[in-house]
Amino acid sequence: YPNPTKGTVNLTGNTVFQTQVYSLQGQLLNAFEGNQFNLGYLPNGIYLLNINNADGFSKKEKITLSK
């Protein structure tokens, strides 16, 4: 996915991901299922992604939104 992003985030892989988006203060802002989602409705800033799939894969990433 592009990082920084202008809004659209693409996850690569052969599986469907469940992603939770958090503010830096730890507040859950949204949750998505799929390999693409849009953060364009959020203000510019840094967000935390918690990415999981049904196979037990789990990863935490920071992403910068800059429109």
PDB file of C-alpha atoms in Angstrom:
ATOM      1  CA  TYR A   1       0.000   0.000   0.000  1.00  0.00           C
ATOM      2  CA  PRO A   2       1.260   3.501  -0.419  1.00  0.00           C
ATOM      3  CA  ASN A   3       2.666   5.056   2.731  1.00  0.00           C
ATOM      4  CA  PRO A   4       2.067   7.936   2.972  1.00  0.00           C
ATOM      5  CA  THR A   5      -1.364   7.579   1.420  1.00  0.00           C
ATOM      6  CA  LYS A   6      -3.801  10.125   0.019  1.00  0.00           C
ATOM      7  CA  GLY A   7      -6.677   7.925   1.198  1.00  0.00           C
ATOM      8  CA  THR A   8      -6.822   4.553  -0.541  1.00  0.00           C
ATOM      9  CA  VAL A   9      -4.894   1.736   1.143  1.00  0.00           C
ATOM     10  CA  ASN A  10      -4.163  -1.549  -0.658  1.00  0.00           C
ATOM     11  CA  LEU A  11      -3.056  -4.677   1.203  1.00  0.00           C
ATOM     12  CA  THR A  12      -1.287  -7.387  -0.784  1.00  0.00           C
ATOM     13  CA  GLY A  13      -1.780 -11.074  -0.177  1.00  0.00           C
ATOM     14  CA  ASN A  14      -3.817 -14.096  -1.166  1.00  0.00           C
ATOM     15  CA  THR A  15      -6.244 -13.733   1.718  1.00  0.00           C
ATOM     16  CA  VAL A  16      -8.892 -11.349   2.996  1.00  0.00           C
ATOM     17  CA  PHE A  17      -7.700  -9.072   5.777  1.00  0.00           C
ATOM     18  CA  GLN A  18      -9.538  -7.581   8.737  1.00  0.00           C
ATOM     19  CA  THR A  19      -8.065  -4.182   9.575  1.00  0.00           C
ATOM     20  CA  GLN A  20      -8.776  -1.907  12.507  1.00  0.00           C
ATOM     21  CA  VAL A  21      -7.737   1.751  12.298  1.00  0.00           C
ATOM     22  CA  TYR A  22      -6.730   3.524  15.517  1.00  0.00           C
ATOM     23  CA  SER A  23      -5.738   7.072  16.372  1.00  0.00           C
ATOM     24  CA  LEU A  24      -2.388   7.611  18.089  1.00  0.00           C
ATOM     25  CA  GLN A  25      -4.382   7.973  21.316  1.00  0.00           C
ATOM     26  CA  GLY A  26      -5.618   4.377  20.902  1.00  0.00           C
ATOM     27  CA  GLN A  27      -9.204   5.200  19.879  1.00  0.00           C
ATOM     28  CA  LEU A  28     -10.728   2.739  17.410  1.00  0.00           C
ATOM     29  CA  LEU A  29     -11.813   4.841  14.424  1.00  0.00           C
ATOM     30  CA  ASN A  30     -13.034   2.192  11.980  1.00  0.00           C
ATOM     31  CA  ALA A  31     -12.757  -1.445  10.939  1.00  0.00           C
ATOM     32  CA  PHE A  32     -12.568  -2.836   7.417  1.00  0.00           C
ATOM     33  CA  GLU A  33     -12.684  -6.271   5.813  1.00  0.00           C
ATOM     34  CA  GLY A  34     -10.971  -6.732   2.476  1.00  0.00           C
ATOM     35  CA  ASN A  35      -7.735  -5.872   0.748  1.00  0.00           C
ATOM     36  CA  GLN A  36      -8.577  -2.244  -0.041  1.00  0.00           C
ATOM     37  CA  PHE A  37     -10.093   0.537   2.051  1.00  0.00           C
ATOM     38  CA  ASN A  38     -10.227   4.323   2.101  1.00  0.00           C
ATOM     39  CA  LEU A  39      -9.047   6.628   4.881  1.00  0.00           C
ATOM     40  CA  GLY A  40      -9.742   9.814   2.915  1.00  0.00           C
ATOM     41  CA  TYR A  41     -12.539  10.881   5.289  1.00  0.00           C
ATOM     42  CA  LEU A  42     -10.036  11.234   8.176  1.00  0.00           C
ATOM     43  CA  PRO A  43      -7.916  14.343   8.785  1.00  0.00           C
ATOM     44  CA  ASN A  44      -4.245  14.287   7.772  1.00  0.00           C
ATOM     45  CA  GLY A  45      -2.103  12.557  10.351  1.00  0.00           C
ATOM     46  CA  ILE A  46      -0.553   9.302  11.506  1.00  0.00           C
ATOM     47  CA  TYR A  47      -2.767   6.290  12.220  1.00  0.00           C
ATOM     48  CA  LEU A  48      -2.169   2.791  13.545  1.00  0.00           C
ATOM     49  CA  LEU A  49      -3.371  -0.235  11.620  1.00  0.00           C
ATOM     50  CA  ASN A  50      -3.983  -3.631  13.213  1.00  0.00           C
ATOM     51  CA  ILE A  51      -4.080  -6.110  10.306  1.00  0.00           C
ATOM     52  CA  ASN A  52      -5.249  -9.733  10.744  1.00  0.00           C
ATOM     53  CA  ASN A  53      -6.487 -12.661   8.687  1.00  0.00           C
ATOM     54  CA  ALA A  54      -8.162 -15.997   9.353  1.00  0.00           C
ATOM     55  CA  ASP A  55      -4.824 -17.856   9.075  1.00  0.00           C
ATOM     56  CA  GLY A  56      -3.511 -16.213  12.249  1.00  0.00           C
ATOM     57  CA  PHE A  57      -1.451 -13.516  10.520  1.00  0.00           C
ATOM     58  CA  SER A  58      -1.259 -10.353  12.611  1.00  0.00           C
ATOM     59  CA  LYS A  59       0.700  -7.166  11.985  1.00  0.00           C
ATOM     60  CA  LYS A  60       0.684  -3.645  13.359  1.00  0.00           C
ATOM     61  CA  GLU A  61       1.661  -0.755  11.079  1.00  0.00           C
ATOM     62  CA  LYS A  62       1.770   3.029  11.188  1.00  0.00           C
ATOM     63  CA  ILE A  63       0.391   4.855   8.178  1.00  0.00           C
ATOM     64  CA  THR A  64       0.538   8.525   7.303  1.00  0.00           C
ATOM     65  CA  LEU A  65      -2.457  10.168   5.659  1.00  0.00           C
ATOM     66  CA  SER A  66      -1.467  13.217   3.608  1.00  0.00           C
ATOM     67  CA  LYS A  67      -4.091  14.568   1.205  1.00  0.00           C
TER      68      LYS A  67
END
